[in-house]
């Protein structure tokens, strides 16, 4: 019996050393084969946990409408969305699938919320692009005409009044036609050949609404080609009220020193950073291939609109 007790005492005495040896081996194995950490998913899940309000672009192709998330909006400003495959799929589940709500905007005016008919990965993929292995997710939606921008959820971003008397608006348009357009290269005799579009939006840039006037030359010429004439095919003039009435605060013409830039189109005005002043949003013309999501925004500073946000990606990301 004495020998048996001595045996067990010896085994117990050896246990701490064995544990130390085992722990040391585990540390060595961990150093040689570290645990794989998905840092991209860590970042994506942090963003998703905050349930940010999304900015989405309305894309209409062949009679089908999609709402595609491109950025987040809020106190941190307008931030482009960039996620891993796992992150995009989680975003689809969280914000795009059947029944998800969106607020559409026409100009700067929020309309009644609409619901997603289905998300990107509810069963088979919602859609595809030729030669594209990975796409940005989208929701299938029905939208009113004139809607280019949406935000997620049912609560609209803060908006400003956009009313302007017909008499005051006509006075401004007369000045644009007689003074602003000629200074940009459009002769008064040629102005009647252009299609004109006028949008009045509430931005909070001043105490009066902002006016966006677009002139389009209907002549069918391809975009992004060597300049063939000084006369611009497109002219966009933004006007805001100063001490002595409305004056240009932003001018965009498609003629540069050596190229003809792609035509832009006005998308709307939204307060994307919650500072009480809306930003102006522009996209590219629908004829530019795979440029349906390209978005530019401008913020009002001093008495002019300054370029702030560029989103130059397509839905195909892989």
Short mmCIF file of C-alpha atoms in Angstrom, two decimals:
data_model
loop_
_atom_site.label_atom_id
_atom_site.label_comp_id
_atom_site.label_asym_id
_atom_site.label_seq_id
_atom_site.Cartn_x
_atom_site.Cartn_y
_atom_site.Cartn_z
CA UNK A 1 0.00 0.00 0.00
CA UNK A 2 2.87 2.33 0.77
CA UNK A 3 4.35 1.84 -2.72
CA UNK A 4 0.98 2.58 -4.35
CA UNK A 5 0.67 5.87 -2.48
CA UNK A 6 4.18 6.85 -3.53
CA UNK A 7 3.26 6.14 -7.17
CA UNK A 8 0.24 8.46 -7.14
CA UNK A 9 2.21 11.18 -5.38
CA UNK A 10 4.79 11.06 -8.15
CA UNK A 11 2.14 11.27 -10.88
CA UNK A 12 0.51 14.29 -9.24
CA UNK A 13 3.87 15.98 -8.87
CA UNK A 14 4.45 15.64 -12.61
CA UNK A 15 1.09 17.17 -13.65
CA UNK A 16 2.08 20.91 -13.46
CA UNK A 17 5.10 20.31 -15.65
CA UNK A 18 2.94 18.47 -18.18
CA UNK A 19 0.42 21.30 -18.20
CA UNK A 20 3.17 23.84 -18.77
CA UNK A 21 4.51 21.76 -21.63
CA UNK A 22 1.06 21.41 -23.21
CA UNK A 23 0.37 25.15 -22.90
CA UNK A 24 3.72 25.92 -24.48
CA UNK A 25 2.91 23.61 -27.40
CA UNK A 26 -0.45 25.28 -27.89
CA UNK A 27 1.22 28.70 -28.03
CA UNK A 28 3.72 27.43 -30.55
CA UNK A 29 0.96 25.99 -32.72
CA UNK A 30 -0.92 29.29 -32.49
CA UNK A 31 2.14 31.22 -33.61
CA UNK A 32 2.75 28.87 -36.54
CA UNK A 33 -0.94 28.66 -37.53
CA UNK A 34 -2.62 31.88 -36.38
CA UNK A 35 -6.41 32.05 -36.29
CA UNK A 36 -7.73 33.67 -39.46
CA UNK A 37 -9.49 36.97 -38.69
CA UNK A 38 -11.92 38.35 -41.29
CA UNK A 39 -11.08 42.03 -40.92
CA UNK A 40 -13.30 43.01 -43.87
CA UNK A 41 -16.30 41.42 -42.17
CA UNK A 42 -15.38 43.11 -38.88
CA UNK A 43 -15.56 46.48 -40.62
CA UNK A 44 -18.76 45.58 -42.49
CA UNK A 45 -20.52 44.30 -39.37
CA UNK A 46 -19.57 47.48 -37.49
CA UNK A 47 -21.25 49.56 -40.19
CA UNK A 48 -24.32 47.32 -40.31
CA UNK A 49 -24.69 47.34 -36.52
CA UNK A 50 -25.21 51.12 -36.67
CA UNK A 51 -28.14 50.60 -39.09
CA UNK A 52 -27.17 53.65 -41.16
CA UNK A 53 -29.54 55.46 -43.50
CA UNK A 54 -28.62 54.50 -47.04
CA UNK A 55 -28.59 56.66 -50.15
CA UNK A 56 -29.77 54.71 -53.19
CA UNK A 57 -29.79 55.46 -56.91
CA UNK A 58 -32.81 54.59 -59.01
CA UNK A 59 -31.70 52.68 -62.10
CA UNK A 60 -34.14 52.11 -64.96
CA UNK A 61 -33.08 49.70 -67.70
CA UNK A 62 -35.41 48.07 -70.23
CA UNK A 63 -38.49 48.96 -68.23
CA UNK A 64 -37.13 47.46 -64.99
CA UNK A 65 -36.40 49.65 -61.96
CA UNK A 66 -33.78 48.90 -59.32
CA UNK A 67 -32.75 50.79 -56.17
CA UNK A 68 -28.99 50.41 -55.65
CA UNK A 69 -27.27 51.52 -52.40
CA UNK A 70 -24.19 53.66 -53.02
CA UNK A 71 -23.53 55.55 -49.76
CA UNK A 72 -24.57 56.24 -46.19
CA UNK A 73 -25.96 59.58 -45.05
CA UNK A 74 -26.14 61.23 -41.65
CA UNK A 75 -24.14 63.30 -39.20
CA UNK A 76 -20.87 61.85 -40.49
CA UNK A 77 -21.69 63.11 -43.96
CA UNK A 78 -22.00 61.33 -47.26
CA UNK A 79 -19.81 58.21 -47.34
CA UNK A 80 -19.49 55.78 -50.23
CA UNK A 81 -20.34 52.17 -49.41
CA UNK A 82 -17.60 49.61 -49.94
CA UNK A 83 -18.05 46.09 -48.57
CA UNK A 84 -16.89 42.51 -48.90
CA UNK A 85 -19.12 39.88 -50.51
CA UNK A 86 -20.29 38.81 -47.05
CA UNK A 87 -21.04 42.41 -46.14
CA UNK A 88 -23.13 43.06 -49.27
CA UNK A 89 -25.18 39.95 -48.61
CA UNK A 90 -25.78 41.01 -45.02
CA UNK A 91 -26.81 44.48 -46.21
CA UNK A 92 -29.25 42.87 -48.62
CA UNK A 93 -30.89 40.99 -45.76
CA UNK A 94 -30.94 44.02 -43.47
CA UNK A 95 -32.18 46.72 -45.83
CA UNK A 96 -33.18 45.53 -49.31
CA UNK A 97 -35.31 42.42 -49.12
CA UNK A 98 -39.09 42.10 -49.47
CA UNK A 99 -41.00 44.72 -47.48
CA UNK A 100 -38.02 47.02 -46.85
CA UNK A 101 -39.08 50.68 -47.01
CA UNK A 102 -37.55 53.52 -49.01
CA UNK A 103 -38.34 57.22 -49.31
CA UNK A 104 -38.20 58.45 -52.94
CA UNK A 105 -37.46 62.10 -53.74
CA UNK A 106 -38.55 64.19 -56.69
CA UNK A 107 -36.26 67.20 -56.81
CA UNK A 108 -35.98 67.96 -53.11
CA UNK A 109 -39.49 66.85 -52.15
CA UNK A 110 -39.95 63.52 -50.33
CA UNK A 111 -42.77 61.37 -51.66
CA UNK A 112 -44.74 58.59 -49.98
CA UNK A 113 -42.57 55.62 -48.93
CA UNK A 114 -42.36 52.62 -51.24
CA UNK A 115 -41.56 48.99 -50.42
CA UNK A 116 -39.12 46.54 -51.92
CA UNK A 117 -40.71 43.81 -54.02
CA UNK A 118 -37.65 41.63 -53.39
CA UNK A 119 -33.98 41.91 -52.59
CA UNK A 120 -30.87 40.81 -54.42
CA UNK A 121 -30.42 37.32 -53.02
CA UNK A 122 -33.87 36.06 -52.10
CA UNK A 123 -33.59 32.75 -53.86
CA UNK A 124 -31.95 33.19 -57.25
CA UNK A 125 -30.07 36.48 -57.85
CA UNK A 126 -32.33 39.37 -58.76
CA UNK A 127 -30.41 40.17 -61.96
CA UNK A 128 -27.04 39.87 -63.65
CA UNK A 129 -24.67 41.68 -65.99
CA UNK A 130 -22.87 40.05 -68.88
CA UNK A 131 -19.28 39.25 -67.99
CA UNK A 132 -19.75 40.30 -64.34
CA UNK A 133 -19.12 37.79 -61.56
CA UNK A 134 -19.98 40.08 -58.64
CA UNK A 135 -22.52 42.91 -58.56
CA UNK A 136 -23.68 45.51 -56.09
CA UNK A 137 -26.97 44.40 -54.56
CA UNK A 138 -30.24 46.06 -55.52
CA UNK A 139 -33.90 46.04 -54.56
CA UNK A 140 -36.75 45.66 -57.03
CA UNK A 141 -39.07 48.68 -56.65
CA UNK A 142 -41.83 50.57 -58.42
CA UNK A 143 -41.12 54.30 -58.47
CA UNK A 144 -42.94 57.42 -59.67
CA UNK A 145 -41.53 59.29 -62.66
CA UNK A 146 -38.85 61.86 -61.98
CA UNK A 147 -37.34 59.96 -59.01
CA UNK A 148 -33.58 59.42 -59.10
CA UNK A 149 -32.65 59.27 -55.40
CA UNK A 150 -34.00 57.32 -52.44
CA UNK A 151 -33.12 56.84 -48.79
CA UNK A 152 -33.72 53.72 -46.72
CA UNK A 153 -36.40 53.60 -44.04
CA UNK A 154 -39.65 55.52 -43.80
CA UNK A 155 -38.34 58.78 -42.34
CA UNK A 156 -37.45 61.37 -45.01
CA UNK A 157 -34.43 63.63 -44.77
CA UNK A 158 -35.20 67.20 -43.72
CA UNK A 159 -36.36 69.32 -46.64
CA UNK A 160 -36.89 73.03 -47.34
CA UNK A 161 -39.75 74.83 -49.13
CA UNK A 162 -39.28 74.98 -52.89
CA UNK A 163 -42.08 77.37 -53.90
CA UNK A 164 -41.32 80.32 -56.17
CA UNK A 165 -43.74 82.67 -57.90
CA UNK A 166 -44.14 82.26 -61.65
CA UNK A 167 -43.28 85.94 -62.20
CA UNK A 168 -39.99 85.76 -60.29
CA UNK A 169 -39.01 82.52 -61.98
CA UNK A 170 -39.64 84.00 -65.43
CA UNK A 171 -37.49 87.02 -64.63
CA UNK A 172 -34.61 84.73 -63.67
CA UNK A 173 -35.00 82.65 -66.85
CA UNK A 174 -34.94 85.80 -68.97
CA UNK A 175 -31.61 86.79 -67.43
CA UNK A 176 -30.19 83.29 -68.00
CA UNK A 177 -31.22 83.35 -71.64
CA UNK A 178 -29.94 86.85 -72.37
CA UNK A 179 -26.75 86.97 -70.29
CA UNK A 180 -25.63 83.66 -68.79
CA UNK A 181 -26.09 81.36 -71.80
CA UNK A 182 -24.20 83.67 -74.24
CA UNK A 183 -21.29 83.99 -71.82
CA UNK A 184 -21.06 80.19 -71.77
CA UNK A 185 -20.85 79.98 -75.57
CA UNK A 186 -24.50 79.67 -76.67
CA UNK A 187 -25.47 82.41 -79.11
CA UNK A 188 -28.93 83.91 -78.49
CA UNK A 189 -29.95 82.94 -82.02
CA UNK A 190 -29.11 79.29 -81.26
CA UNK A 191 -30.78 79.14 -77.86
CA UNK A 192 -34.18 78.20 -79.26
CA UNK A 193 -32.67 74.95 -80.61
CA UNK A 194 -31.90 73.74 -77.10
CA UNK A 195 -34.30 71.82 -74.89
CA UNK A 196 -34.65 73.62 -71.58
CA UNK A 197 -35.51 72.00 -68.25
CA UNK A 198 -36.13 74.04 -65.11
CA UNK A 199 -36.22 72.61 -61.57
CA UNK A 200 -36.85 74.65 -58.41
CA UNK A 201 -35.58 72.97 -55.24
CA UNK A 202 -35.42 73.92 -51.59
CA UNK A 203 -31.82 73.72 -50.40
CA UNK A 204 -31.44 76.16 -47.52
CA UNK A 205 -28.44 77.70 -49.29
CA UNK A 206 -30.25 81.03 -48.95
CA UNK A 207 -33.67 82.04 -47.70
CA UNK A 208 -35.02 81.46 -51.23
CA UNK A 209 -35.17 78.27 -53.31
CA UNK A 210 -32.38 77.21 -55.67
CA UNK A 211 -33.06 77.16 -59.43
CA UNK A 212 -31.43 74.58 -61.70
CA UNK A 213 -31.67 75.31 -65.45
CA UNK A 214 -30.44 72.75 -68.00
CA UNK A 215 -30.03 73.39 -71.73
CA UNK A 216 -29.71 70.33 -73.97
CA UNK A 217 -28.65 70.37 -77.61
CA UNK A 218 -30.77 67.62 -79.22
CA UNK A 219 -28.22 67.01 -81.97
CA UNK A 220 -27.22 63.31 -81.66
CA UNK A 221 -23.47 63.38 -81.07
CA UNK A 222 -21.52 60.73 -79.13
CA UNK A 223 -20.17 61.63 -75.69
CA UNK A 224 -16.48 61.83 -74.78
CA UNK A 225 -15.18 62.63 -78.25
CA UNK A 226 -12.74 65.27 -79.45
CA UNK A 227 -14.32 68.70 -79.41
CA UNK A 228 -15.80 69.65 -82.79
CA UNK A 229 -17.27 73.05 -81.92
CA UNK A 230 -17.07 75.72 -79.29
CA UNK A 231 -20.82 75.66 -78.75
CA UNK A 232 -21.61 73.38 -75.78
CA UNK A 233 -24.12 70.61 -76.28
CA UNK A 234 -25.18 70.98 -72.67
CA UNK A 235 -25.22 73.84 -70.23
CA UNK A 236 -26.39 73.61 -66.60
CA UNK A 237 -26.77 76.80 -64.61
CA UNK A 238 -27.57 76.83 -60.88
CA UNK A 239 -28.84 80.13 -59.47
CA UNK A 240 -29.29 81.33 -55.90
CA UNK A 241 -30.61 84.60 -54.57
CA UNK A 242 -28.14 87.24 -53.45
CA UNK A 243 -28.52 90.83 -52.26
CA UNK A 244 -29.51 92.05 -55.72
CA UNK A 245 -31.54 89.07 -56.87
CA UNK A 246 -30.74 85.69 -58.38
CA UNK A 247 -27.26 85.08 -59.79
CA UNK A 248 -25.34 82.03 -61.05
CA UNK A 249 -23.78 79.98 -58.24
CA UNK A 250 -22.64 77.03 -60.39
CA UNK A 251 -22.17 76.59 -64.14
CA UNK A 252 -21.48 73.24 -65.80
CA UNK A 253 -20.76 73.09 -69.54
CA UNK A 254 -19.73 69.96 -71.42
CA UNK A 255 -17.02 71.71 -73.44
CA UNK A 256 -13.54 71.76 -71.91
CA UNK A 257 -10.21 72.85 -73.40
CA UNK A 258 -9.76 69.72 -75.49
CA UNK A 259 -12.60 67.27 -74.85
CA UNK A 260 -16.34 67.10 -74.75
CA UNK A 261 -17.24 65.74 -71.32
CA UNK A 262 -20.20 63.37 -70.88
CA UNK A 263 -23.49 65.14 -70.30
CA UNK A 264 -24.75 65.37 -66.77
CA UNK A 265 -28.27 65.32 -65.43
CA UNK A 266 -29.70 66.79 -62.27
CA UNK A 267 -30.80 64.14 -59.78
CA UNK A 268 -32.09 66.17 -56.85
CA UNK A 269 -31.20 68.02 -53.66
CA UNK A 270 -30.90 66.22 -50.32
CA UNK A 271 -29.48 67.16 -46.92
CA UNK A 272 -27.13 64.21 -46.72
CA UNK A 273 -25.16 65.36 -43.66
CA UNK A 274 -27.99 66.81 -41.58
CA UNK A 275 -26.49 70.30 -41.35
CA UNK A 276 -29.65 72.06 -42.53
CA UNK A 277 -28.44 72.68 -46.09
CA UNK A 278 -29.05 70.28 -48.93
CA UNK A 279 -26.41 69.14 -51.37
CA UNK A 280 -27.03 69.14 -55.13
CA UNK A 281 -26.69 65.76 -56.85
CA UNK A 282 -25.85 65.12 -60.49
CA UNK A 283 -25.38 61.93 -62.49
CA UNK A 284 -24.31 61.12 -66.05
CA UNK A 285 -26.55 60.70 -69.05
CA UNK A 286 -28.18 57.33 -69.53
CA UNK A 287 -26.37 56.78 -72.84
CA UNK A 288 -22.98 56.39 -71.09
CA UNK A 289 -22.35 52.65 -70.74
CA UNK A 290 -22.26 51.30 -67.18
CA UNK A 291 -22.36 54.80 -65.71
CA UNK A 292 -25.84 54.52 -64.22
CA UNK A 293 -24.51 54.88 -60.67
CA UNK A 294 -21.99 57.69 -61.24
CA UNK A 295 -22.94 60.46 -58.82
CA UNK A 296 -21.51 63.89 -58.00
CA UNK A 297 -22.62 66.16 -55.19
CA UNK A 298 -21.98 69.85 -54.47
CA UNK A 299 -22.26 71.76 -51.20
CA UNK A 300 -22.98 75.48 -50.85
CA UNK A 301 -20.11 77.50 -49.43
CA UNK A 302 -20.00 81.30 -49.43
CA UNK A 303 -22.03 82.07 -52.52
CA UNK A 304 -21.06 79.15 -54.78
CA UNK A 305 -21.53 75.39 -55.01
CA UNK A 306 -18.33 73.41 -54.36
CA UNK A 307 -17.72 69.83 -55.55
CA UNK A 308 -17.76 67.48 -52.56
CA UNK A 309 -18.60 63.84 -53.34
CA UNK A 310 -17.63 61.72 -56.34
CA UNK A 311 -18.99 58.21 -56.85
CA UNK A 312 -17.58 56.79 -60.08
CA UNK A 313 -18.34 53.08 -59.84
CA UNK A 314 -20.63 50.72 -61.73
CA UNK A 315 -22.74 47.86 -60.39
CA UNK A 316 -20.14 45.36 -61.56
CA UNK A 317 -17.46 45.09 -58.88
CA UNK A 318 -15.87 41.82 -59.90
#
